[in-house]
Structure formats: C-alpha cells, structure tokens
C-alpha cells in the first residue's frame, strides 16, 4: 500500500504531473501516494462524459445491471483487503471498515436491481376529460446529464458507492471526486468498474484538489451535483450554481430520546449500550452518530450512569486490532477542534463525566451533562466521540428539545408506545425517525437525507436515481378517432 496510485480518466488509468501522500491518522505512516490530474486531464474527463451522455442513457438496462452486479461481487471477494485499506487511510477500526465494505456490496446490488426495473414507463389515460379522448400519456424518466459526485472522508468507500452506483443504474455519466484525506478507497471502485463493459467516458474518478473544485462545480456540462459533507461547503456549492440540480447530504447533531415507558433494567441497558456504541463508532465521525441524549426525568437518573459505564467500556486504540471500538479521528487537527469545543463547554459550566482527553488524533469517548445552550457543542455538529445527556419532563418537552436545532437529519426514540411512535413521526423535524433505537441506523436502499440545514434531496439508491433524472411525457394520439 505504498505505491503511487493512478486515477481513473474516462474509464482508463492515468497519471498526472504531481502526487500527494496519504498518511494514516493512527500513526502517521505513509499509506500510499495518489497522482493528481492536470487541468487538461480534468477537461478531458468532463468532455468525455458530456460526449457519451446520450449513448450511456440509451445503454440497455442489462448492460448497466451486469456491470453493477460485477462490482458488487468483486467488492465481496476483496472484503478484507479493502477493509484494511479503509482502516489504514481513514483510521476507522477494521471491524467497522468490514461493515462498510458489506454496505457497499449491497449498494451496488440494489443499484443492479433498480437498473432492471427503473424507467419502465407509466401509462396514464387522458380521456377522463373530453379534450383528452383518444389520447394516452406515457411517462418515462431520462438522465438530466452528467453527475458530479463529491464524497467525504468518513465513509470513503460506501459514500463513493452512493454516488456512482445510482448514476450508472440511471444511465447518467458520473465524475467522482473522493475526499483528499481518503482517496484510495474510492479509486478501488475504479479498478472494479474497469473490469466491466461500460462505455468509455461514462465514469471517471478524479482526486481533484479542493482548491480546483470551483471551476469543476461551475462547469455547465455538469448539470447535477451530489455532495456529501459539511454544511458550509455544501451551501457554498449550491449558492455558486443556483441553476443546477444539487443534492446535499450535510450535517446533523443526532438526538436519541428515551421516553418514560422505556423503563425496565433491560430497556435502559439496551439504550445505554446502543447510545455508547453509536456515539463513538467511526470516532463519532458520522452525520447520524448520537450527539444528544434526551431522557425523560422518570428514567434519567437510572440511564445516565449506564451511559457513562457503557461509554467507558468502549475500547480505544489501534484500528488494526479487531478488539478496537474507537480509533483516531481523521486528523490531529480534527481532534484538536473537538478538544477545544469540550473545553469551552466545561468552562461554561457543563459537567464532564468521562473522557475529555486527547492523544494525538485520538479523542477519548466523552460524556457531558448540563450543556449550556449557547456553547458550540450544543449548536453545531461535533463530528467526534462526544455526547451530552439532557433531562426533560415528558414527551412534548423531549420532542421540542430534538427540534431545537438548526439540523434535522435523523432522530431515535426509545419507546414501546406505538402511539408515541406516530406522534414522534409527526412532530420531529427530521428526515428519518428510528423507533426503539438510536438515530444512527441507515439502510442503504431507504430514502436518506434531512430537513432544515441538514441538506436537500435524498440518497438511497432509487431515490438518488430520481434526483439524477427527470420525467418526460409522451402523448399518443389515436388518429382513427
């Protein structure tokens, strides 16, 4: 894993004039080097994608589905190798990295299935009005054009899969930009796609430096942008291209609500374990990790010590060790930011129950209570292994606390009450409500996205395909009438 990796330009390997090193956030070791495309090579990729767009849209469904099935199978065959690569460049514990590869296997499988059934056409009779007698409408979906996919570092394989697989399934050419910190996992997908018979130009994977992205974002030949990342960058992209179609999957500060009826010892043990695990998995670097625990006063005093104990039981250490639950953050700078936010909260009056310590890029799993409403941790996405626990009186106050945020990605509600579940679904201003569990559950085939400043549009294979395409109506007229 120490050679210089080529990128993928219009379906073939290419190298540029410069390269940069990818290093491990765990120990700083060199994982590999990645060649950077020149401006001329980026132009070549864009031109090729634009030129092939009609051909690719007309590619038979079985060809696209076969390619997607192939990638799914090959990912499964190389699971351990790819998981080790993810762990090396991202710092993610290898057991979580294996899960990420498994999810990517499913994403490509789902996309193959959708490619076979998507865009079959929907017929609508028009003679429900006298003016429509003898006419029939047939509606089909067609690609909007080339997709520019921009992926983040926290799921460096699966979120690349969520850009590429729906585009191929829908017949839309795609140019993928993997995250600068974690490009190697995305480039692996290029190896597998190159083994297929997809048309040249239908896909490229380019590790374009962030400072060169504005020109690519604004290129009129790329009418669709699918971005996953920070709120600041996402909205800057949207503001810069107001006439493009943008799908933005942005941040969150996920809340787990524990209602009064979730009160048995077994219930509270389960809630504490799930909260501890999914506040700290991926080092807390997930948009739907648990950042806020909102507990009814009836269970708060029994839940809090359980949460603290479960968090302290998380194993922090070498991501290559199967026993490790929590590895480093993506960089030392990221850990320093988390450290500063926790220090600010404690200085403002929050109580630190465990954690609060940094060692290089690793930040200890942390639990706070009494978080003042005006500190950064209460308002922003921490993207680190930190959670706060808050006491509330009753369901209405709990739901109001969830909504007291500029974000609205997902929420979890621990309750056995079916009516409370329906009330939560109606009241919570989020893209998804998970009953009986934390907000961190995501099935890759379901619609995924947020409300408020958590983004625009939805991911999830078929739902991304909807975003990449538009409806076109064909009206058929019976001239014999």
Short mmCIF file of C-alpha atoms in Angstrom, two decimals:
data_model
loop_
_atom_site.label_atom_id
_atom_site.label_comp_id
_atom_site.label_asym_id
_atom_site.label_seq_id
_atom_site.Cartn_x
_atom_site.Cartn_y
_atom_site.Cartn_z
CA UNK A 1 0.00 0.00 0.00
CA UNK A 2 2.92 2.35 -0.59
CA UNK A 3 2.97 2.76 -4.39
CA UNK A 4 1.68 5.77 -6.31
CA UNK A 5 -1.91 5.18 -7.32
CA UNK A 6 -3.20 6.27 -10.70
CA UNK A 7 -6.62 7.83 -11.04
CA UNK A 8 -9.34 6.87 -13.50
CA UNK A 9 -9.97 9.10 -16.52
CA UNK A 10 -12.91 8.15 -18.77
CA UNK A 11 -12.61 4.52 -17.70
CA UNK A 12 -8.83 4.13 -18.04
CA UNK A 13 -5.92 4.57 -15.67
CA UNK A 14 -3.97 7.81 -15.92
CA UNK A 15 -1.32 9.71 -14.01
CA UNK A 16 -0.76 13.43 -13.72
CA UNK A 17 2.25 15.61 -13.14
CA UNK A 18 2.12 15.66 -9.33
CA UNK A 19 1.24 13.37 -6.45
CA UNK A 20 0.43 13.63 -2.76
CA UNK A 21 0.93 11.24 0.13
CA UNK A 22 -1.93 9.60 2.00
CA UNK A 23 -0.99 9.03 5.65
CA UNK A 24 -2.55 7.06 8.48
CA UNK A 25 -4.22 9.19 11.16
CA UNK A 26 -3.34 6.48 13.68
CA UNK A 27 0.45 6.53 13.43
CA UNK A 28 1.29 8.94 10.62
CA UNK A 29 2.70 6.18 8.42
CA UNK A 30 2.55 6.57 4.66
CA UNK A 31 -0.30 4.51 3.22
CA UNK A 32 0.36 5.42 -0.39
CA UNK A 33 0.63 8.26 -2.87
CA UNK A 34 -2.03 9.44 -5.27
CA UNK A 35 -1.40 11.05 -8.62
CA UNK A 36 -3.24 14.34 -9.22
CA UNK A 37 -4.95 15.06 -12.54
CA UNK A 38 -3.82 18.07 -14.52
CA UNK A 39 -6.29 20.72 -15.65
CA UNK A 40 -6.13 19.25 -19.15
CA UNK A 41 -6.97 15.78 -17.83
CA UNK A 42 -9.95 17.10 -15.86
CA UNK A 43 -11.16 18.79 -19.05
CA UNK A 44 -10.71 15.52 -20.94
CA UNK A 45 -12.83 13.65 -18.38
CA UNK A 46 -15.60 16.26 -18.48
CA UNK A 47 -15.63 16.36 -22.27
CA UNK A 48 -15.76 12.56 -22.48
CA UNK A 49 -18.64 12.34 -20.01
CA UNK A 50 -20.56 15.05 -21.83
CA UNK A 51 -19.97 13.41 -25.21
CA UNK A 52 -21.15 9.98 -24.08
CA UNK A 53 -24.25 11.12 -22.20
CA UNK A 54 -26.78 10.17 -24.90
CA UNK A 55 -25.10 6.86 -25.65
CA UNK A 56 -24.96 5.97 -21.98
CA UNK A 57 -28.60 6.91 -21.38
CA UNK A 58 -29.53 4.50 -24.19
CA UNK A 59 -27.34 1.67 -22.88
CA UNK A 60 -29.55 -1.40 -22.30
CA UNK A 61 -30.54 -1.95 -18.70
CA UNK A 62 -29.00 -5.43 -18.67
CA UNK A 63 -25.56 -3.98 -19.54
CA UNK A 64 -25.65 -1.47 -16.69
CA UNK A 65 -27.08 -4.03 -14.29
CA UNK A 66 -24.40 -6.58 -15.18
CA UNK A 67 -21.67 -4.03 -14.50
CA UNK A 68 -23.18 -3.15 -11.12
CA UNK A 69 -23.56 -6.82 -10.20
CA UNK A 70 -19.91 -7.35 -11.12
CA UNK A 71 -18.72 -4.57 -8.81
CA UNK A 72 -20.88 -5.94 -6.00
CA UNK A 73 -19.38 -9.42 -6.37
CA UNK A 74 -15.82 -8.16 -6.60
CA UNK A 75 -16.19 -6.00 -3.51
CA UNK A 76 -17.40 -9.03 -1.59
CA UNK A 77 -14.44 -11.09 -2.83
CA UNK A 78 -11.95 -8.42 -1.70
CA UNK A 79 -13.64 -7.50 1.58
CA UNK A 80 -10.68 -7.99 3.91
CA UNK A 81 -8.18 -6.24 1.63
CA UNK A 82 -10.46 -3.23 1.13
CA UNK A 83 -11.40 -3.06 4.82
CA UNK A 84 -7.72 -2.89 5.72
CA UNK A 85 -7.24 -0.11 3.19
CA UNK A 86 -10.17 1.89 4.61
CA UNK A 87 -8.77 1.46 8.11
CA UNK A 88 -5.28 2.49 7.02
CA UNK A 89 -6.24 5.75 5.31
CA UNK A 90 -9.23 6.68 7.48
CA UNK A 91 -8.32 5.38 10.95
CA UNK A 92 -11.63 3.54 11.21
CA UNK A 93 -11.45 0.35 13.31
CA UNK A 94 -11.20 -2.57 10.95
CA UNK A 95 -14.35 -4.22 12.27
CA UNK A 96 -16.33 -1.11 11.25
CA UNK A 97 -14.47 -0.99 7.94
CA UNK A 98 -15.60 -4.53 7.15
CA UNK A 99 -19.16 -3.40 7.75
CA UNK A 100 -18.65 -0.51 5.36
CA UNK A 101 -17.48 -2.85 2.61
CA UNK A 102 -20.54 -5.01 3.23
CA UNK A 103 -22.78 -2.00 2.83
CA UNK A 104 -21.10 -1.05 -0.46
CA UNK A 105 -21.68 -4.60 -1.69
CA UNK A 106 -25.38 -4.06 -1.01
CA UNK A 107 -25.44 -0.61 -2.63
CA UNK A 108 -24.19 -1.98 -5.94
CA UNK A 109 -26.54 -4.96 -5.69
CA UNK A 110 -29.51 -2.66 -5.02
CA UNK A 111 -28.44 -0.49 -7.95
CA UNK A 112 -28.30 -3.51 -10.27
CA UNK A 113 -31.83 -4.44 -9.22
CA UNK A 114 -33.07 -0.88 -9.75
CA UNK A 115 -31.39 -0.66 -13.16
CA UNK A 116 -33.50 -3.59 -14.30
CA UNK A 117 -36.83 -2.13 -13.20
CA UNK A 118 -36.31 1.65 -13.27
CA UNK A 119 -37.83 3.77 -16.02
CA UNK A 120 -40.25 1.13 -17.27
CA UNK A 121 -42.77 3.84 -18.08
CA UNK A 122 -46.12 4.73 -16.55
CA UNK A 123 -49.22 4.94 -18.72
CA UNK A 124 -51.97 7.43 -17.92
CA UNK A 125 -55.34 7.62 -19.67
CA UNK A 126 -56.28 11.13 -20.71
CA UNK A 127 -59.91 10.58 -21.74
CA UNK A 128 -61.09 11.44 -18.23
CA UNK A 129 -61.74 14.83 -19.84
CA UNK A 130 -63.46 15.29 -23.20
CA UNK A 131 -60.43 17.07 -24.62
CA UNK A 132 -58.29 14.01 -23.99
CA UNK A 133 -60.44 11.46 -25.82
CA UNK A 134 -58.32 9.15 -27.93
CA UNK A 135 -55.11 10.13 -26.16
CA UNK A 136 -52.76 8.23 -23.85
CA UNK A 137 -49.80 9.61 -21.91
CA UNK A 138 -46.66 7.57 -21.30
CA UNK A 139 -44.21 8.98 -18.76
CA UNK A 140 -40.60 7.86 -18.56
CA UNK A 141 -37.54 9.22 -16.74
CA UNK A 142 -34.37 10.34 -18.51
CA UNK A 143 -31.00 11.46 -17.09
CA UNK A 144 -30.54 15.18 -16.52
CA UNK A 145 -26.97 14.84 -17.70
CA UNK A 146 -23.53 14.26 -16.23
CA UNK A 147 -23.35 13.97 -12.43
CA UNK A 148 -20.54 15.48 -10.40
CA UNK A 149 -20.28 13.39 -7.22
CA UNK A 150 -18.32 14.77 -4.27
CA UNK A 151 -17.70 12.29 -1.46
CA UNK A 152 -16.47 12.77 2.15
CA UNK A 153 -13.78 11.02 4.18
CA UNK A 154 -15.87 9.35 6.87
CA UNK A 155 -17.25 6.52 4.72
CA UNK A 156 -14.65 6.64 1.95
CA UNK A 157 -15.95 3.56 0.12
CA UNK A 158 -19.68 3.44 0.78
CA UNK A 159 -20.42 7.11 0.15
CA UNK A 160 -18.49 6.90 -3.11
CA UNK A 161 -20.70 3.91 -3.90
CA UNK A 162 -23.77 6.02 -3.16
CA UNK A 163 -22.66 8.50 -5.84
CA UNK A 164 -21.51 6.08 -8.54
CA UNK A 165 -24.00 3.20 -8.33
CA UNK A 166 -27.24 5.21 -8.76
CA UNK A 167 -25.74 7.20 -11.63
CA UNK A 168 -24.77 4.06 -13.54
CA UNK A 169 -28.13 2.48 -12.78
CA UNK A 170 -29.92 5.54 -14.18
CA UNK A 171 -27.68 5.84 -17.23
CA UNK A 172 -26.09 9.12 -16.15
CA UNK A 173 -22.31 9.58 -16.65
CA UNK A 174 -20.52 10.48 -13.43
CA UNK A 175 -17.31 12.17 -12.40
CA UNK A 176 -16.47 11.30 -8.81
CA UNK A 177 -14.21 13.36 -6.57
CA UNK A 178 -13.16 11.35 -3.49
CA UNK A 179 -12.10 13.15 -0.32
CA UNK A 180 -8.46 14.32 -0.29
CA UNK A 181 -7.78 12.54 3.02
CA UNK A 182 -9.16 9.20 1.83
CA UNK A 183 -8.90 8.81 -1.97
CA UNK A 184 -7.64 5.23 -2.09
CA UNK A 185 -10.94 3.57 -1.22
CA UNK A 186 -12.74 5.45 -3.98
CA UNK A 187 -10.03 4.55 -6.50
CA UNK A 188 -10.59 0.87 -5.71
CA UNK A 189 -14.04 1.25 -7.28
CA UNK A 190 -12.30 2.34 -10.47
CA UNK A 191 -10.38 -0.94 -10.57
CA UNK A 192 -13.63 -2.86 -10.44
CA UNK A 193 -15.53 -0.67 -12.89
CA UNK A 194 -12.66 -1.02 -15.35
CA UNK A 195 -13.37 -4.75 -15.45
CA UNK A 196 -16.83 -4.07 -16.92
CA UNK A 197 -18.04 -3.16 -20.42
CA UNK A 198 -19.46 0.27 -19.58
CA UNK A 199 -18.87 2.88 -22.32
CA UNK A 200 -15.66 4.89 -22.15
CA UNK A 201 -16.36 8.27 -20.59
CA UNK A 202 -19.34 7.07 -18.58
CA UNK A 203 -17.33 7.29 -15.37
CA UNK A 204 -14.16 8.93 -14.05
CA UNK A 205 -12.67 9.05 -10.56
CA UNK A 206 -10.52 12.15 -10.14
CA UNK A 207 -8.75 13.20 -6.91
CA UNK A 208 -9.05 16.89 -7.77
CA UNK A 209 -7.62 19.18 -5.04
CA UNK A 210 -10.26 21.18 -3.19
CA UNK A 211 -8.88 24.50 -4.38
CA UNK A 212 -9.52 23.48 -8.00
CA UNK A 213 -13.11 22.41 -7.46
CA UNK A 214 -14.94 25.74 -8.07
CA UNK A 215 -14.28 25.60 -11.81
CA UNK A 216 -15.50 22.00 -11.96
CA UNK A 217 -18.59 22.77 -9.89
CA UNK A 218 -19.50 25.65 -12.20
CA UNK A 219 -18.94 23.77 -15.47
CA UNK A 220 -22.23 23.91 -17.38
CA UNK A 221 -21.67 20.41 -18.79
CA UNK A 222 -22.23 19.01 -15.29
CA UNK A 223 -25.88 19.88 -14.51
CA UNK A 224 -26.23 17.63 -11.44
CA UNK A 225 -24.12 17.87 -8.27
CA UNK A 226 -24.38 15.29 -5.50
CA UNK A 227 -22.42 16.42 -2.43
CA UNK A 228 -21.95 14.83 0.97
CA UNK A 229 -20.00 16.85 3.52
CA UNK A 230 -20.10 19.96 5.65
CA UNK A 231 -22.93 22.46 5.76
CA UNK A 232 -20.57 25.33 4.92
CA UNK A 233 -19.16 23.76 1.78
CA UNK A 234 -22.47 22.29 0.64
CA UNK A 235 -24.38 25.55 0.72
CA UNK A 236 -21.44 27.39 -0.84
CA UNK A 237 -21.68 24.98 -3.77
CA UNK A 238 -25.43 25.47 -4.08
CA UNK A 239 -25.13 29.26 -3.87
CA UNK A 240 -22.48 29.26 -6.61
CA UNK A 241 -24.64 27.29 -9.09
CA UNK A 242 -28.27 28.33 -8.47
CA UNK A 243 -29.50 26.87 -11.77
CA UNK A 244 -28.05 23.40 -11.24
CA UNK A 245 -29.73 20.49 -9.51
CA UNK A 246 -27.95 19.95 -6.19
CA UNK A 247 -28.41 17.08 -3.78
CA UNK A 248 -26.77 17.98 -0.46
CA UNK A 249 -26.35 15.49 2.38
CA UNK A 250 -24.98 17.68 5.13
CA UNK A 251 -24.51 17.55 8.88
CA UNK A 252 -26.59 16.72 11.91
CA UNK A 253 -26.42 16.55 15.68
CA UNK A 254 -28.41 13.38 16.13
CA UNK A 255 -30.67 13.03 19.14
CA UNK A 256 -31.63 9.84 20.95
CA UNK A 257 -34.81 10.29 23.00
CA UNK A 258 -35.53 7.93 25.90
CA UNK A 259 -39.18 8.18 26.94
CA UNK A 260 -40.64 7.28 30.33
CA UNK A 261 -42.03 3.91 29.25
CA UNK A 262 -38.54 2.65 28.31
CA UNK A 263 -38.00 1.92 31.96
CA UNK A 264 -37.02 -1.67 32.71
CA UNK A 265 -33.43 -2.51 33.56
CA UNK A 266 -33.15 -4.41 30.28
CA UNK A 267 -34.55 -1.43 28.36
CA UNK A 268 -32.12 1.01 29.91
CA UNK A 269 -29.17 -1.32 29.46
CA UNK A 270 -30.00 -1.66 25.77
CA UNK A 271 -30.44 2.08 25.30
CA UNK A 272 -27.15 2.81 27.07
CA UNK A 273 -25.25 0.25 25.01
CA UNK A 274 -26.67 1.45 21.70
CA UNK A 275 -26.04 5.10 22.62
CA UNK A 276 -22.45 4.39 23.66
CA UNK A 277 -21.71 2.35 20.56
CA UNK A 278 -23.17 4.81 18.08
CA UNK A 279 -21.87 7.94 19.71
CA UNK A 280 -18.38 6.57 19.22
CA UNK A 281 -18.43 4.35 16.14
CA UNK A 282 -16.32 5.79 13.30
CA UNK A 283 -14.83 8.02 16.04
CA UNK A 284 -18.14 9.86 16.13
CA UNK A 285 -17.47 10.94 12.54
CA UNK A 286 -20.92 10.14 11.19
CA UNK A 287 -23.70 12.58 10.41
CA UNK A 288 -26.14 10.37 12.33
CA UNK A 289 -23.97 9.46 15.31
CA UNK A 290 -25.55 10.12 18.70
CA UNK A 291 -24.58 13.60 19.89
CA UNK A 292 -27.54 14.40 22.15
CA UNK A 293 -29.34 12.10 24.59
CA UNK A 294 -32.68 13.49 25.71
CA UNK A 295 -34.03 11.46 28.63
CA UNK A 296 -37.34 11.75 30.44
CA UNK A 297 -36.93 12.67 34.12
CA UNK A 298 -38.58 9.34 35.02
CA UNK A 299 -35.58 7.40 33.65
CA UNK A 300 -32.74 9.97 33.60
CA UNK A 301 -31.14 9.08 36.96
CA UNK A 302 -31.01 5.38 36.10
CA UNK A 303 -29.93 5.91 32.49
CA UNK A 304 -27.03 8.35 32.99
CA UNK A 305 -24.69 6.03 34.96
CA UNK A 306 -25.41 3.26 32.48
CA UNK A 307 -24.47 5.50 29.56
CA UNK A 308 -21.25 6.60 31.29
CA UNK A 309 -20.31 2.99 32.07
CA UNK A 310 -21.07 1.85 28.52
CA UNK A 311 -19.01 4.69 27.05
CA UNK A 312 -16.10 3.88 29.35
CA UNK A 313 -16.28 0.26 28.16
CA UNK A 314 -15.57 1.29 24.57
CA UNK A 315 -12.11 0.08 23.58
CA UNK A 316 -9.96 2.87 22.16
CA UNK A 317 -6.78 2.06 20.33
CA UNK A 318 -5.15 0.66 17.21
CA UNK A 319 -7.73 0.49 14.39
CA UNK A 320 -5.99 -2.62 13.03
CA UNK A 321 -6.96 -4.55 16.18
CA UNK A 322 -10.28 -6.40 15.94
CA UNK A 323 -10.95 -5.54 19.60
CA UNK A 324 -10.84 -1.78 18.97
CA UNK A 325 -14.16 0.09 19.01
CA UNK A 326 -12.87 3.65 18.67
CA UNK A 327 -9.93 4.69 16.57
CA UNK A 328 -8.45 8.10 15.82
CA UNK A 329 -10.22 10.97 14.13
CA UNK A 330 -9.24 11.68 10.55
CA UNK A 331 -6.51 14.10 11.64
CA UNK A 332 -4.91 15.64 14.69
CA UNK A 333 -6.47 18.98 13.72
CA UNK A 334 -9.92 17.39 13.91
CA UNK A 335 -9.17 16.05 17.38
CA UNK A 336 -7.85 19.45 18.49
CA UNK A 337 -11.12 21.06 17.36
CA UNK A 338 -13.17 18.57 19.39
CA UNK A 339 -10.91 19.17 22.38
CA UNK A 340 -11.46 22.92 22.12
CA UNK A 341 -15.25 22.55 21.93
CA UNK A 342 -15.35 20.30 25.02
CA UNK A 343 -13.09 22.69 26.92
CA UNK A 344 -15.38 25.59 26.00
CA UNK A 345 -18.42 23.66 27.27
CA UNK A 346 -16.78 22.70 30.59
CA UNK A 347 -15.53 26.25 31.12
CA UNK A 348 -19.11 27.45 30.59
CA UNK A 349 -20.49 25.13 33.27
CA UNK A 350 -21.02 21.69 31.71
CA UNK A 351 -20.15 18.64 33.83
CA UNK A 352 -17.63 16.19 32.39
CA UNK A 353 -18.44 12.62 33.43
CA UNK A 354 -15.82 10.75 31.41
CA UNK A 355 -13.35 11.35 28.61
CA UNK A 356 -12.26 14.85 27.68
CA UNK A 357 -8.71 13.80 26.84
CA UNK A 358 -6.79 13.88 23.57
CA UNK A 359 -3.77 11.85 22.48
CA UNK A 360 -2.66 12.98 19.03
CA UNK A 361 -5.54 12.35 16.63
CA UNK A 362 -7.38 10.18 19.16
CA UNK A 363 -10.02 11.73 21.41
CA UNK A 364 -11.38 9.75 24.34
CA UNK A 365 -15.12 8.92 24.29
CA UNK A 366 -16.74 11.70 26.28
CA UNK A 367 -20.00 12.28 28.17
CA UNK A 368 -21.24 15.68 29.36
CA UNK A 369 -24.31 16.91 31.20
CA UNK A 370 -25.58 20.40 31.92
CA UNK A 371 -24.51 21.64 28.50
CA UNK A 372 -25.22 25.39 28.22
CA UNK A 373 -27.45 26.20 25.25
CA UNK A 374 -25.08 28.78 23.78
CA UNK A 375 -21.86 26.74 23.56
CA UNK A 376 -20.63 25.36 20.26
CA UNK A 377 -21.25 21.73 21.26
CA UNK A 378 -24.93 22.49 21.80
CA UNK A 379 -25.39 24.16 18.43
CA UNK A 380 -23.06 22.51 15.93
CA UNK A 381 -22.16 19.03 14.73
CA UNK A 382 -19.23 17.79 16.81
CA UNK A 383 -18.15 15.01 14.39
CA UNK A 384 -16.26 13.37 17.22
CA UNK A 385 -16.84 10.89 20.07
CA UNK A 386 -18.74 13.27 22.34
CA UNK A 387 -22.30 13.16 23.65
CA UNK A 388 -24.38 15.18 26.08
CA UNK A 389 -27.24 13.90 28.24
CA UNK A 390 -30.20 16.18 28.98
CA UNK A 391 -33.12 15.74 31.40
CA UNK A 392 -36.64 16.68 30.19
CA UNK A 393 -40.14 16.45 31.65
CA UNK A 394 -42.39 14.48 29.35
CA UNK A 395 -42.73 13.65 25.69
CA UNK A 396 -43.65 17.12 24.47
CA UNK A 397 -40.56 18.66 26.05
CA UNK A 398 -38.41 15.86 24.65
CA UNK A 399 -39.66 16.40 21.10
CA UNK A 400 -39.24 20.16 21.45
CA UNK A 401 -35.63 19.59 22.54
CA UNK A 402 -34.94 17.49 19.43
CA UNK A 403 -36.37 20.25 17.22
CA UNK A 404 -34.36 22.94 18.99
CA UNK A 405 -31.60 22.62 16.41
CA UNK A 406 -30.80 24.03 13.01
CA UNK A 407 -30.21 20.44 11.89
CA UNK A 408 -32.74 17.73 11.19
CA UNK A 409 -31.18 14.58 9.80
CA UNK A 410 -32.43 11.65 11.89
CA UNK A 411 -33.66 11.03 15.43
CA UNK A 412 -34.01 7.90 17.53
CA UNK A 413 -36.84 7.38 20.01
CA UNK A 414 -36.72 4.63 22.63
CA UNK A 415 -40.34 3.80 23.35
CA UNK A 416 -42.69 0.82 23.37
CA UNK A 417 -45.74 3.04 22.81
CA UNK A 418 -46.96 2.78 19.21
CA UNK A 419 -48.96 5.98 19.54
CA UNK A 420 -45.85 7.79 20.80
CA UNK A 421 -44.03 6.49 17.73
CA UNK A 422 -46.67 8.02 15.46
CA UNK A 423 -46.55 11.27 17.42
CA UNK A 424 -42.77 11.35 17.06
CA UNK A 425 -43.05 10.80 13.32
CA UNK A 426 -45.47 13.69 13.07
CA UNK A 427 -43.67 16.08 15.43
CA UNK A 428 -39.94 15.64 14.79
CA UNK A 429 -38.47 17.89 12.10
CA UNK A 430 -36.02 15.35 10.71
CA UNK A 431 -35.58 13.24 7.61
CA UNK A 432 -35.94 9.95 9.49
CA UNK A 433 -37.30 8.74 12.84
CA UNK A 434 -35.98 5.43 14.20
CA UNK A 435 -38.14 3.83 16.89
CA UNK A 436 -36.58 1.60 19.52
CA UNK A 437 -33.04 2.53 18.55
CA UNK A 438 -30.51 5.33 18.02
CA UNK A 439 -30.65 7.74 15.04
CA UNK A 440 -27.60 6.04 13.54
CA UNK A 441 -29.46 3.29 11.71
CA UNK A 442 -29.41 3.58 7.93
CA UNK A 443 -30.49 1.03 5.35
CA UNK A 444 -28.83 1.85 2.05
CA UNK A 445 -31.98 1.29 0.00
CA UNK A 446 -34.19 3.66 2.01
CA UNK A 447 -34.53 7.41 1.40
CA UNK A 448 -31.85 9.18 3.41
CA UNK A 449 -31.49 12.90 3.92
CA UNK A 450 -32.52 15.70 6.20
CA UNK A 451 -34.68 18.71 6.92
CA UNK A 452 -33.66 22.27 7.77
CA UNK A 453 -29.90 22.75 7.36
CA UNK A 454 -29.16 19.04 7.12
CA UNK A 455 -29.47 19.17 3.37
CA UNK A 456 -31.57 18.99 0.23
CA UNK A 457 -32.76 15.89 -1.62
CA UNK A 458 -32.40 12.23 -0.76
CA UNK A 459 -29.85 9.49 -1.14
CA UNK A 460 -30.68 5.79 -1.12
CA UNK A 461 -30.27 4.11 -4.50
CA UNK A 462 -33.68 4.58 -6.14
CA UNK A 463 -34.18 8.00 -4.56
CA UNK A 464 -30.82 9.20 -5.87
CA UNK A 465 -31.83 7.89 -9.29
CA UNK A 466 -34.93 10.07 -9.09
CA UNK A 467 -32.68 13.05 -8.33
CA UNK A 468 -30.45 12.28 -11.31
CA UNK A 469 -33.35 12.04 -13.77
CA UNK A 470 -36.45 13.94 -14.87
CA UNK A 471 -39.88 12.96 -16.19
CA UNK A 472 -40.59 13.22 -19.90
CA UNK A 473 -44.14 12.70 -21.16
CA UNK A 474 -45.09 11.11 -24.47
CA UNK A 475 -48.68 11.73 -25.61
CA UNK A 476 -50.02 9.14 -28.05
CA UNK A 477 -52.99 10.04 -30.25
CA UNK A 478 -55.37 7.56 -31.85
CA UNK A 479 -55.83 9.12 -35.29
CA UNK A 480 -58.66 6.70 -36.10
CA UNK A 481 -60.98 8.61 -33.76
#
